[in-house]
PDB file of C-alpha atoms and ligand atoms in Angstrom:
ATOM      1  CA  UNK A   1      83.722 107.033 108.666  1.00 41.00           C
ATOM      2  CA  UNK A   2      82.639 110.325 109.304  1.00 46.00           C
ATOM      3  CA  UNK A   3      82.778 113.210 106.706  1.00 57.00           C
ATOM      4  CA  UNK A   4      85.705 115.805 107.552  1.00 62.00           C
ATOM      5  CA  UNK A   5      84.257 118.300 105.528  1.00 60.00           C
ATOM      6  CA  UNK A   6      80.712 118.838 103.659  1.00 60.00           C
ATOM      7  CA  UNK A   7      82.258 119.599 100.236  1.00 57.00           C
ATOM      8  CA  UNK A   8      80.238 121.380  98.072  1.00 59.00           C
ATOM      9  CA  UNK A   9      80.104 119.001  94.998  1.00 60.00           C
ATOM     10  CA  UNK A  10      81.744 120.364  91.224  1.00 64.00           C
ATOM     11  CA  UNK A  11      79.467 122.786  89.387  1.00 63.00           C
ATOM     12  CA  UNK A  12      77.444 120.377  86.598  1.00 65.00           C
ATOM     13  CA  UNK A  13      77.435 123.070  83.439  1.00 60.00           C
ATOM     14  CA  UNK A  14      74.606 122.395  81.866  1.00 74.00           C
ATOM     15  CA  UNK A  15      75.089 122.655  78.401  1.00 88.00           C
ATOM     16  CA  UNK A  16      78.298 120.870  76.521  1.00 89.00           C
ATOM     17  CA  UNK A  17      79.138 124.916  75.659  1.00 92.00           C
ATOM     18  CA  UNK A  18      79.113 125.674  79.155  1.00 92.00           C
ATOM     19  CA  UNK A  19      80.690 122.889  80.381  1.00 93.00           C
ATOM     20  CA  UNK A  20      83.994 123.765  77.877  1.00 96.00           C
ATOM     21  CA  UNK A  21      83.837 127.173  78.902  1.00 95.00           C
ATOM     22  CA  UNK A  22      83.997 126.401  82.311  1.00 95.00           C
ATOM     23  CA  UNK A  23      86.687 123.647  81.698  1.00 96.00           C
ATOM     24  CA  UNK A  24      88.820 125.691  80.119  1.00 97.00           C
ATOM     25  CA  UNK A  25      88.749 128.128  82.659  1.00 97.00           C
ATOM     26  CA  UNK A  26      89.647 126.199  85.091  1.00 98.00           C
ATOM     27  CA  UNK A  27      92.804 125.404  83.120  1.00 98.00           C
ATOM     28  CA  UNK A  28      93.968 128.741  82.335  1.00 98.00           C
ATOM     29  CA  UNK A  29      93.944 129.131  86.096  1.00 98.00           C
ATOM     30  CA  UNK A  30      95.751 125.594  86.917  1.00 98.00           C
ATOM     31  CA  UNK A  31      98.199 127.243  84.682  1.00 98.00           C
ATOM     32  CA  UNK A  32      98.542 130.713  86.340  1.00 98.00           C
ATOM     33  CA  UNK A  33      98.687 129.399  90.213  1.00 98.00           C
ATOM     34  CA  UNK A  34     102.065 126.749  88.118  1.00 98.00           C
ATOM     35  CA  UNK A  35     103.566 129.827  87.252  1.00 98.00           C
ATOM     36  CA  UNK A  36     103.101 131.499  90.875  1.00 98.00           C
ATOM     37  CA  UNK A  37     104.514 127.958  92.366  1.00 98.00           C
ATOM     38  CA  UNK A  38     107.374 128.254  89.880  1.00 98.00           C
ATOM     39  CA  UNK A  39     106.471 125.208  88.226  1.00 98.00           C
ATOM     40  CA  UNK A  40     107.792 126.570  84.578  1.00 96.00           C
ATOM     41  CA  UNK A  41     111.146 125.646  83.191  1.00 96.00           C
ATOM     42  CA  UNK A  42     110.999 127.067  79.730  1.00 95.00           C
ATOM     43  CA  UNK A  43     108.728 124.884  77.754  1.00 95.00           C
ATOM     44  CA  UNK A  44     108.602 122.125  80.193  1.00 95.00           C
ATOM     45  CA  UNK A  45     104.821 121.008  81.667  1.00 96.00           C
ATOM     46  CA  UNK A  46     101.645 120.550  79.909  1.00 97.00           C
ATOM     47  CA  UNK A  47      98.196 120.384  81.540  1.00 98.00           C
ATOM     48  CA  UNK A  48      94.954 118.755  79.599  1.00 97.00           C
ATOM     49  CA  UNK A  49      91.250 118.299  79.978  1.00 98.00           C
ATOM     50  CA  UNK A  50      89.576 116.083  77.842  1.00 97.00           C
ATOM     51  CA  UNK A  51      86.883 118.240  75.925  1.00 97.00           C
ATOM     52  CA  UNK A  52      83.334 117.713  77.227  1.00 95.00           C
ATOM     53  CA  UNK A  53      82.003 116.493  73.825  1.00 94.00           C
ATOM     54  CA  UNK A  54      84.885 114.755  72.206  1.00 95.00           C
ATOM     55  CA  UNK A  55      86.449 112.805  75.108  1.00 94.00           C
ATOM     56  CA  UNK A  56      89.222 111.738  72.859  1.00 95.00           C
ATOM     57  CA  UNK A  57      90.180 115.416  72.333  1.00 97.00           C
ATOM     58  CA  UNK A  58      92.195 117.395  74.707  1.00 97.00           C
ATOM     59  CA  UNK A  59      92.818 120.975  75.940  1.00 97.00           C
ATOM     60  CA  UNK A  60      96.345 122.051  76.895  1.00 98.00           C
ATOM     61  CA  UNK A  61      98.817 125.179  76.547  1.00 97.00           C
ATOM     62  CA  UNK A  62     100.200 126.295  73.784  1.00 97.00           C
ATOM     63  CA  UNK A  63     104.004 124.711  73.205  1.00 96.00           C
ATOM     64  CA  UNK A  64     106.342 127.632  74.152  1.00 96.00           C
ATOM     65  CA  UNK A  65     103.760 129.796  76.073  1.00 97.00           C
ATOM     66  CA  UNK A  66     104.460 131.435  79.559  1.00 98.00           C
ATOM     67  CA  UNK A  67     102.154 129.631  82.252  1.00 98.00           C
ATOM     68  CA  UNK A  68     101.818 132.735  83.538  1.00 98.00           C
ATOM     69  CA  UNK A  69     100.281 134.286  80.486  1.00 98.00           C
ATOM     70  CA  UNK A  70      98.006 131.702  79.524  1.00 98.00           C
ATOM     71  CA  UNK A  71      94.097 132.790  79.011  1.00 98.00           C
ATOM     72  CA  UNK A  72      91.208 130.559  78.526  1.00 98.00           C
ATOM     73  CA  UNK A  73      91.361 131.749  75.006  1.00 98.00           C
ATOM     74  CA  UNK A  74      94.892 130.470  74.377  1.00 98.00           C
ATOM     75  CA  UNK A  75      94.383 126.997  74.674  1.00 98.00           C
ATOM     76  CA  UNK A  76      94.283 124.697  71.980  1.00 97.00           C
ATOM     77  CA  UNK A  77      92.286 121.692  71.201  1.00 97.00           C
ATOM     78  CA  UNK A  78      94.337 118.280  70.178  1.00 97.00           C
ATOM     79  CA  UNK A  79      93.045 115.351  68.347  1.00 95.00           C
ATOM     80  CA  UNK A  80      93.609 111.488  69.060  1.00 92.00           C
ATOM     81  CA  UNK A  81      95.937 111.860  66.304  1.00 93.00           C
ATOM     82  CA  UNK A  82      98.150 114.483  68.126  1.00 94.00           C
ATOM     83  CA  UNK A  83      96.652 117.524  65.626  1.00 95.00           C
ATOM     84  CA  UNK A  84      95.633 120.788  66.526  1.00 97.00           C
ATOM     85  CA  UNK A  85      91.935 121.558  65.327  1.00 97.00           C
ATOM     86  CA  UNK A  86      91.491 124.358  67.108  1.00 96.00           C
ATOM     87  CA  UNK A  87      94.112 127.271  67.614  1.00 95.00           C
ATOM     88  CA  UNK A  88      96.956 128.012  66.156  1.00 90.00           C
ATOM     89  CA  UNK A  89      99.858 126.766  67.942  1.00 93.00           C
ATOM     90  CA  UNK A  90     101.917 123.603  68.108  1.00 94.00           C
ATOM     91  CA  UNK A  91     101.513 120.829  70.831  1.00 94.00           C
ATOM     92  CA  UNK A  92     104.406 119.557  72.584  1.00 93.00           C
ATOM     93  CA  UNK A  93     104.814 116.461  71.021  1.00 92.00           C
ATOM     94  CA  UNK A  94     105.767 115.172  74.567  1.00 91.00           C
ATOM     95  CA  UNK A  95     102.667 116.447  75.915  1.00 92.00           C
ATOM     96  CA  UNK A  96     100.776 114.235  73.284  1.00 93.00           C
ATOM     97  CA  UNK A  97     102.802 111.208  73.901  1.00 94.00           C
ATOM     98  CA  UNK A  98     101.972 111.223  77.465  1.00 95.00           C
ATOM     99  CA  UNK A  99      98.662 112.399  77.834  1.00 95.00           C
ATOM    100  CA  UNK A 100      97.078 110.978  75.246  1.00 95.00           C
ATOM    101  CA  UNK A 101      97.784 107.817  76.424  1.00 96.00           C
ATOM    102  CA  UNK A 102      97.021 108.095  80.004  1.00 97.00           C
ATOM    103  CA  UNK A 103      93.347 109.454  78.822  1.00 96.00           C
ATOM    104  CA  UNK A 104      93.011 106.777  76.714  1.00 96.00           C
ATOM    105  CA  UNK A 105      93.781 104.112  79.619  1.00 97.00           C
ATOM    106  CA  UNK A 106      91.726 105.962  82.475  1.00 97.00           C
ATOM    107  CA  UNK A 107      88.550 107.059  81.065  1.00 96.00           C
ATOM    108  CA  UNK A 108      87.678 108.111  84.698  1.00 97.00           C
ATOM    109  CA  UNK A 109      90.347 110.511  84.402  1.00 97.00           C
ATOM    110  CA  UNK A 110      89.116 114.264  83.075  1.00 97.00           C
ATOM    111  CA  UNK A 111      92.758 116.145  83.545  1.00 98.00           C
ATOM    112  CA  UNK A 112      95.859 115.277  83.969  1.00 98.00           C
ATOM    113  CA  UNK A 113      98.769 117.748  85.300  1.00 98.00           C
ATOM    114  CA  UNK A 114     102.471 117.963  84.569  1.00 97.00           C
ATOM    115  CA  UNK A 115     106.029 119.588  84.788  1.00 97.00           C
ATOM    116  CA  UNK A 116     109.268 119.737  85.600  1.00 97.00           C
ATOM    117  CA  UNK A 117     108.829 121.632  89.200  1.00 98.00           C
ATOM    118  CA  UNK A 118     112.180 121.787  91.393  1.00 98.00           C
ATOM    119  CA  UNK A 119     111.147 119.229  94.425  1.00 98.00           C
ATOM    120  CA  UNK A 120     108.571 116.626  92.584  1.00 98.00           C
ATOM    121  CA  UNK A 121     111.810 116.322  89.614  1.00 98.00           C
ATOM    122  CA  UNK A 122     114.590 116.513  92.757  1.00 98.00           C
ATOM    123  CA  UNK A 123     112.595 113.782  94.867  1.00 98.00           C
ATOM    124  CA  UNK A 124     112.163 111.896  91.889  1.00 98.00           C
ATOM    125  CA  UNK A 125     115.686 111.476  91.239  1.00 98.00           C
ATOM    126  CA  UNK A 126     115.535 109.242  94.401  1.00 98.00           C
ATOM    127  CA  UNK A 127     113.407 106.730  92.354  1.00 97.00           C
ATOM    128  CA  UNK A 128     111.328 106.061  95.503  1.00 98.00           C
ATOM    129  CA  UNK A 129     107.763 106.911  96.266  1.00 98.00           C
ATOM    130  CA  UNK A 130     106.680 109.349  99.060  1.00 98.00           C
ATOM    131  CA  UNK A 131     106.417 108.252 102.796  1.00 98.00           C
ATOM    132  CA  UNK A 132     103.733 108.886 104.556  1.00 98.00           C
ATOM    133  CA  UNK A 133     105.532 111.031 107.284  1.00 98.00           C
ATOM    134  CA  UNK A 134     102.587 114.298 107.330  1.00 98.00           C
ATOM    135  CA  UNK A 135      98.878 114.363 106.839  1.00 98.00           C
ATOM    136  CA  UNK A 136      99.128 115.918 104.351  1.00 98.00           C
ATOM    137  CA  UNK A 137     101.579 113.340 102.531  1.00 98.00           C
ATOM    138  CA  UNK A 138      98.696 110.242 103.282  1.00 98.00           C
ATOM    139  CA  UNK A 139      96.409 111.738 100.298  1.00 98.00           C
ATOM    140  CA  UNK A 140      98.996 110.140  98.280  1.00 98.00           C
ATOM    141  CA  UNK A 141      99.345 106.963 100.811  1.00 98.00           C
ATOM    142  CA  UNK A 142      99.248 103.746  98.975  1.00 98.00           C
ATOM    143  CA  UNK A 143      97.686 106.056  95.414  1.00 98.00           C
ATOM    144  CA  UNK A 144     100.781 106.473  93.688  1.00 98.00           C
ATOM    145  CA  UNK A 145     103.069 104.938  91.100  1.00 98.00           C
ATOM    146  CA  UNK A 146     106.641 104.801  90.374  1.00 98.00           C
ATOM    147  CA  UNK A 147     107.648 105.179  86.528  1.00 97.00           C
ATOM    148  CA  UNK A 148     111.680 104.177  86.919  1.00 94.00           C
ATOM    149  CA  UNK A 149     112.766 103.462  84.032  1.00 89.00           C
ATOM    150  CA  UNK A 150     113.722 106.894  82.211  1.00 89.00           C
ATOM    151  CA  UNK A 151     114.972 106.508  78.750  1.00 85.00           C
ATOM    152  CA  UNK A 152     115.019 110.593  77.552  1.00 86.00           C
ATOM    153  CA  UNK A 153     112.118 112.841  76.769  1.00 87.00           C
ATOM    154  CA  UNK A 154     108.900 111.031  76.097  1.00 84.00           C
ATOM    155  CA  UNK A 155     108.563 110.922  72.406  1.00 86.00           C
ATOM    156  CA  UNK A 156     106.260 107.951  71.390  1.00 88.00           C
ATOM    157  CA  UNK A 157     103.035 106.861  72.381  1.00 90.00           C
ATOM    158  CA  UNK A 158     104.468 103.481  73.261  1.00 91.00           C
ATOM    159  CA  UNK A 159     106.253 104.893  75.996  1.00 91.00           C
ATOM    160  CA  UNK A 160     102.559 107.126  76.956  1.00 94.00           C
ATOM    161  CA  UNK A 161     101.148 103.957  77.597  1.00 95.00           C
ATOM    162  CA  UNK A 162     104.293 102.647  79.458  1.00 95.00           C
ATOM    163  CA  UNK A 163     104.016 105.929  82.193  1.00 96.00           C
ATOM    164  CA  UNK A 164     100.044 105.352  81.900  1.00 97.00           C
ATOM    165  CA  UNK A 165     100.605 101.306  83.326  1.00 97.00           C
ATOM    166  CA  UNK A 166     102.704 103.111  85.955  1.00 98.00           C
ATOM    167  CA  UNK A 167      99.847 105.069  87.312  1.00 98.00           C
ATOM    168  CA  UNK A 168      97.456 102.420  87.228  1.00 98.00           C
ATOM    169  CA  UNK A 169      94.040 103.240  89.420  1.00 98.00           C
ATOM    170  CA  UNK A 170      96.328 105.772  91.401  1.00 98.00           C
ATOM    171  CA  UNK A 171      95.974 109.770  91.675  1.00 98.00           C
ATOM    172  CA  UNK A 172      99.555 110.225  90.313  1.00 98.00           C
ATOM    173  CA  UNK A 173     102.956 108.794  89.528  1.00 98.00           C
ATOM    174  CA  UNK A 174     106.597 109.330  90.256  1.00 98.00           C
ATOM    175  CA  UNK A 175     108.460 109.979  86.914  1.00 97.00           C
ATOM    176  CA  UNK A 176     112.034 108.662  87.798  1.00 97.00           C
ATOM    177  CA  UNK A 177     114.584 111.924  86.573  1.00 97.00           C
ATOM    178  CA  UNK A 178     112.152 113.625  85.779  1.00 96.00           C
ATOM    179  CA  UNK A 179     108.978 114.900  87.819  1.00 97.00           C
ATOM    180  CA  UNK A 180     105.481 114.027  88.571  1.00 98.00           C
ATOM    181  CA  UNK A 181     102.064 113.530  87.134  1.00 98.00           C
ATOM    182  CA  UNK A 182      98.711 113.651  88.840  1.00 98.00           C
ATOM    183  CA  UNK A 183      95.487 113.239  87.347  1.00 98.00           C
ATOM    184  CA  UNK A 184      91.779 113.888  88.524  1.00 98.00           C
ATOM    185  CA  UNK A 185      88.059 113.667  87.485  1.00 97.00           C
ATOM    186  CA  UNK A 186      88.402 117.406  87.637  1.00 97.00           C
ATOM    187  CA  UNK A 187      91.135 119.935  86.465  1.00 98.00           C
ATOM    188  CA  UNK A 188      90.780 121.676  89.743  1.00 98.00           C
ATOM    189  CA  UNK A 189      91.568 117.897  91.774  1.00 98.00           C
ATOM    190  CA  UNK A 190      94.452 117.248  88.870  1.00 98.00           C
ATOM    191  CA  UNK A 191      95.946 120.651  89.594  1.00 98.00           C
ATOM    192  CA  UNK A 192      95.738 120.896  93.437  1.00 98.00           C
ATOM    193  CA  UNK A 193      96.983 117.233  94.110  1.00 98.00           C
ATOM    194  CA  UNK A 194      99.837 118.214  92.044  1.00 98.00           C
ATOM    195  CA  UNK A 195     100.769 121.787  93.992  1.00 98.00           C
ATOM    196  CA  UNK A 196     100.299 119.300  97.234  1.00 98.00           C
ATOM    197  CA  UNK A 197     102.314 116.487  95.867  1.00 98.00           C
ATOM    198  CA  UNK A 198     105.100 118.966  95.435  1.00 98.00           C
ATOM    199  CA  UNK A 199     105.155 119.965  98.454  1.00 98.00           C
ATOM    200  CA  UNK A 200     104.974 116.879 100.217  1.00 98.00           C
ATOM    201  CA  UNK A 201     108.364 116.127  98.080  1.00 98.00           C
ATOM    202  CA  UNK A 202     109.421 119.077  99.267  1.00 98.00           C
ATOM    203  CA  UNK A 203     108.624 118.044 102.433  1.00 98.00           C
ATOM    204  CA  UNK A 204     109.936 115.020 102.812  1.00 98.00           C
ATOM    205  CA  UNK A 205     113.396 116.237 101.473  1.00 98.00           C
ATOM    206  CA  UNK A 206     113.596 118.314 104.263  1.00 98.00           C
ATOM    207  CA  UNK A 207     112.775 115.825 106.776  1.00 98.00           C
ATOM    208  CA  UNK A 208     115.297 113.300 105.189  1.00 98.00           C
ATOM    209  CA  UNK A 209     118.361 116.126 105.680  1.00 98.00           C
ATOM    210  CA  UNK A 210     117.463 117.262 108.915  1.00 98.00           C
ATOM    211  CA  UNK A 211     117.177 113.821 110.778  1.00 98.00           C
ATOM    212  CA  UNK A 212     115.252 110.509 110.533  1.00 98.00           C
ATOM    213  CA  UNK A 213     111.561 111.243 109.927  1.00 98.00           C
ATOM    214  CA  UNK A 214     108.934 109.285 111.904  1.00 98.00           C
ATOM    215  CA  UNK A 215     106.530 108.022 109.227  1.00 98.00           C
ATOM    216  CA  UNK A 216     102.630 107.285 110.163  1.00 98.00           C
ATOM    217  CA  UNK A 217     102.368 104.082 111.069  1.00 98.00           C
ATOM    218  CA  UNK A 218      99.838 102.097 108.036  1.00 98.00           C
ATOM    219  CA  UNK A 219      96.664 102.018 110.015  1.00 98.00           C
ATOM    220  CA  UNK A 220      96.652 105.815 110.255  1.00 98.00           C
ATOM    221  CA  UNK A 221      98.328 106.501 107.307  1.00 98.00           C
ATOM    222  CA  UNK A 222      95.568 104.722 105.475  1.00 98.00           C
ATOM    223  CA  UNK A 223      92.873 106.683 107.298  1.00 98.00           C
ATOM    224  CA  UNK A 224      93.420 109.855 106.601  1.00 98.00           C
ATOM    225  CA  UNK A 225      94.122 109.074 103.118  1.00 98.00           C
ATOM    226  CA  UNK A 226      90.481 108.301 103.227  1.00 97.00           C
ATOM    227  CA  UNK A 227      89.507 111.286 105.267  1.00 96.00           C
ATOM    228  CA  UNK A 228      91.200 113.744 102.724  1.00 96.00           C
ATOM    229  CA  UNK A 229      92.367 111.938  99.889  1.00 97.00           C
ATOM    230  CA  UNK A 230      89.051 111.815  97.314  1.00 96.00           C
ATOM    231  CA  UNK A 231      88.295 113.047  94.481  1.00 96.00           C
ATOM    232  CA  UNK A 232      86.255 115.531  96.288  1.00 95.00           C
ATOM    233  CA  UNK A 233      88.721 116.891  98.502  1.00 96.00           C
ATOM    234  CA  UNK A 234      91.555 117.414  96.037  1.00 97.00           C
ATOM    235  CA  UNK A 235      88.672 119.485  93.865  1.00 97.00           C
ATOM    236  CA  UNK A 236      87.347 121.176  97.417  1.00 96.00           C
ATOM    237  CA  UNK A 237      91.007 122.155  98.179  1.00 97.00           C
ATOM    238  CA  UNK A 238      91.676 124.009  94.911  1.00 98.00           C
ATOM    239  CA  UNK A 239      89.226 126.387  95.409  1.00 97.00           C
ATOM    240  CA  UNK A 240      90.777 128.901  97.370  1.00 98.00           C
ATOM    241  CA  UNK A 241      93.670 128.788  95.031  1.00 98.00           C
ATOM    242  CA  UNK A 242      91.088 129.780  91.970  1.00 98.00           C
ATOM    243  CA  UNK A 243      89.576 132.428  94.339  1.00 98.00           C
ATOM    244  CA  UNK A 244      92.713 133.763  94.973  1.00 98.00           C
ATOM    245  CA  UNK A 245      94.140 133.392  91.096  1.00 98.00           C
ATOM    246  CA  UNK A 246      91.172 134.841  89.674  1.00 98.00           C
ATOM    247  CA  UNK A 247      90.616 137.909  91.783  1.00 98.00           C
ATOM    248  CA  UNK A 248      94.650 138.811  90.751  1.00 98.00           C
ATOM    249  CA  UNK A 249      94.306 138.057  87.529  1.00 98.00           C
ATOM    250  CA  UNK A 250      90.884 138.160  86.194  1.00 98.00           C
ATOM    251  CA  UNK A 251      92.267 137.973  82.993  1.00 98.00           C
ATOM    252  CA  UNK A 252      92.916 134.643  82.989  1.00 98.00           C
ATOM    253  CA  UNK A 253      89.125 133.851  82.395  1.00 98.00           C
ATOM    254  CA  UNK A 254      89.392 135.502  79.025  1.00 97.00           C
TER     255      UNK A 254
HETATM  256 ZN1  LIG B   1     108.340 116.387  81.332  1.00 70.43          ZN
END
């Protein structure tokens, strides 16, 4: 299959220093361009990256922070444990119970995004995954899961592993009553397949009250998920977005 687009590949840091710096940059702006989408609701939503040199460590937001305010300085550092050893604020305990577990199952996976955004939580309620009825819906074409079994906010590890068995090999999963989850080899790939993944919810919500949608019929639907549904093109995608977040608000990379 030909390439759609020669994507430049991720930047390799070169030192494990570098490599968190950069990381952690990257998350600050994930966290900016949620709060431009309107992804907050209060304390709702956690985004990690496992630390360079410590994969069982994670970076994520402070519990109770503003997306919108978050620098690269404000993150905090969690143990497999669920402790902070670095910074000074708490971890939402959900966050921990979640993403801890879906690192630990997908080693593959560097970052892993999610919240409570209004048409990922509303389509979820649906307890159905996405159609393939755009192109840009068939990145997510046979590479997501369904969690449906919600029991109240995610507490214990047990349940962690429960969302993480969900997932599987996939790029994200459906949280039934809830919201979504997407995960990547990069934050950049976690973070844009999640803004996408919204929107295809979005999407398809709109489609569903306005008439009966036409999906793409398999054979199509399952080439263009290869033609832009890698790893690479999720990470290639984002980086307008950090372009764009950056030059507004450079102080983000602080
Ligand atoms: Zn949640």
């Amino acid at each position: 299959m030909p390439e759609l687009f020669e994507t430049p590949k991720p930047v390799e840091a070169r030192s494990p220093g570098a490599q968190r710096a950069h990381l952690k940059q990257r998350l600050a702006a994930a966290f900016r361009l949620f709060a431009r989408y309107g992804f907050d609701e209060g304390v709702a939503g956690h985004i990690t990256a496992r630390d360079p040199e410590q994969p069982e460590h994670f970076w994520v937001n402070p519990f109770g922070m503003y997306f919108g305010h978050i620098r690269a300085s404000d993150l905090i550092l969690v143990n497999a444990q669920g402790e902070v050893v670095k910074g000074r604020a708490k971890v939402n305990r959900a966050a921990f119970a979640i993403h801890s577990r879906v690192h630990a199952a997908r080693p593959d996976v560097v970052a892993a995004a999610h919240s409570h955004s209004m048409y990922g939580r509303t389509w979820s309620a649906l307890g159905r995954r996405l159609d393939p009825l755009t192109q840009d819906a068939c990145a997510f074409y046979e590479d997501h899961g369904l969690f449906d079994d919600y029991t109240g906010v995610v507490l214990e590890t047990s349940e962690g592993d429960r969302v993480a068995r969900a997932l599987g090999a996939s790029k994200a999963v459906i949280l039934r009553n809830h919201g979504l989850l997407t995960v990547g080899q990069t934050v950049d790939a976690a973070a844009f397949w999640f803004i996408s993944m919204d929107r295809c919810c979005h999407s398809q919500l709109m489609a569903e009250a306005a008439g009966k949608p036409i999906p793409i019929d398999p054979e199509h639907a399952r080439k263009t998920h290869g033609q832009i549904g890698s790893e690479e093109g999720g990470w290639f995608s984002f980086q307008p977005l950090y372009e764009r977040i950056v030059r507004e608000e450079p102080d983000l990379l602080e």
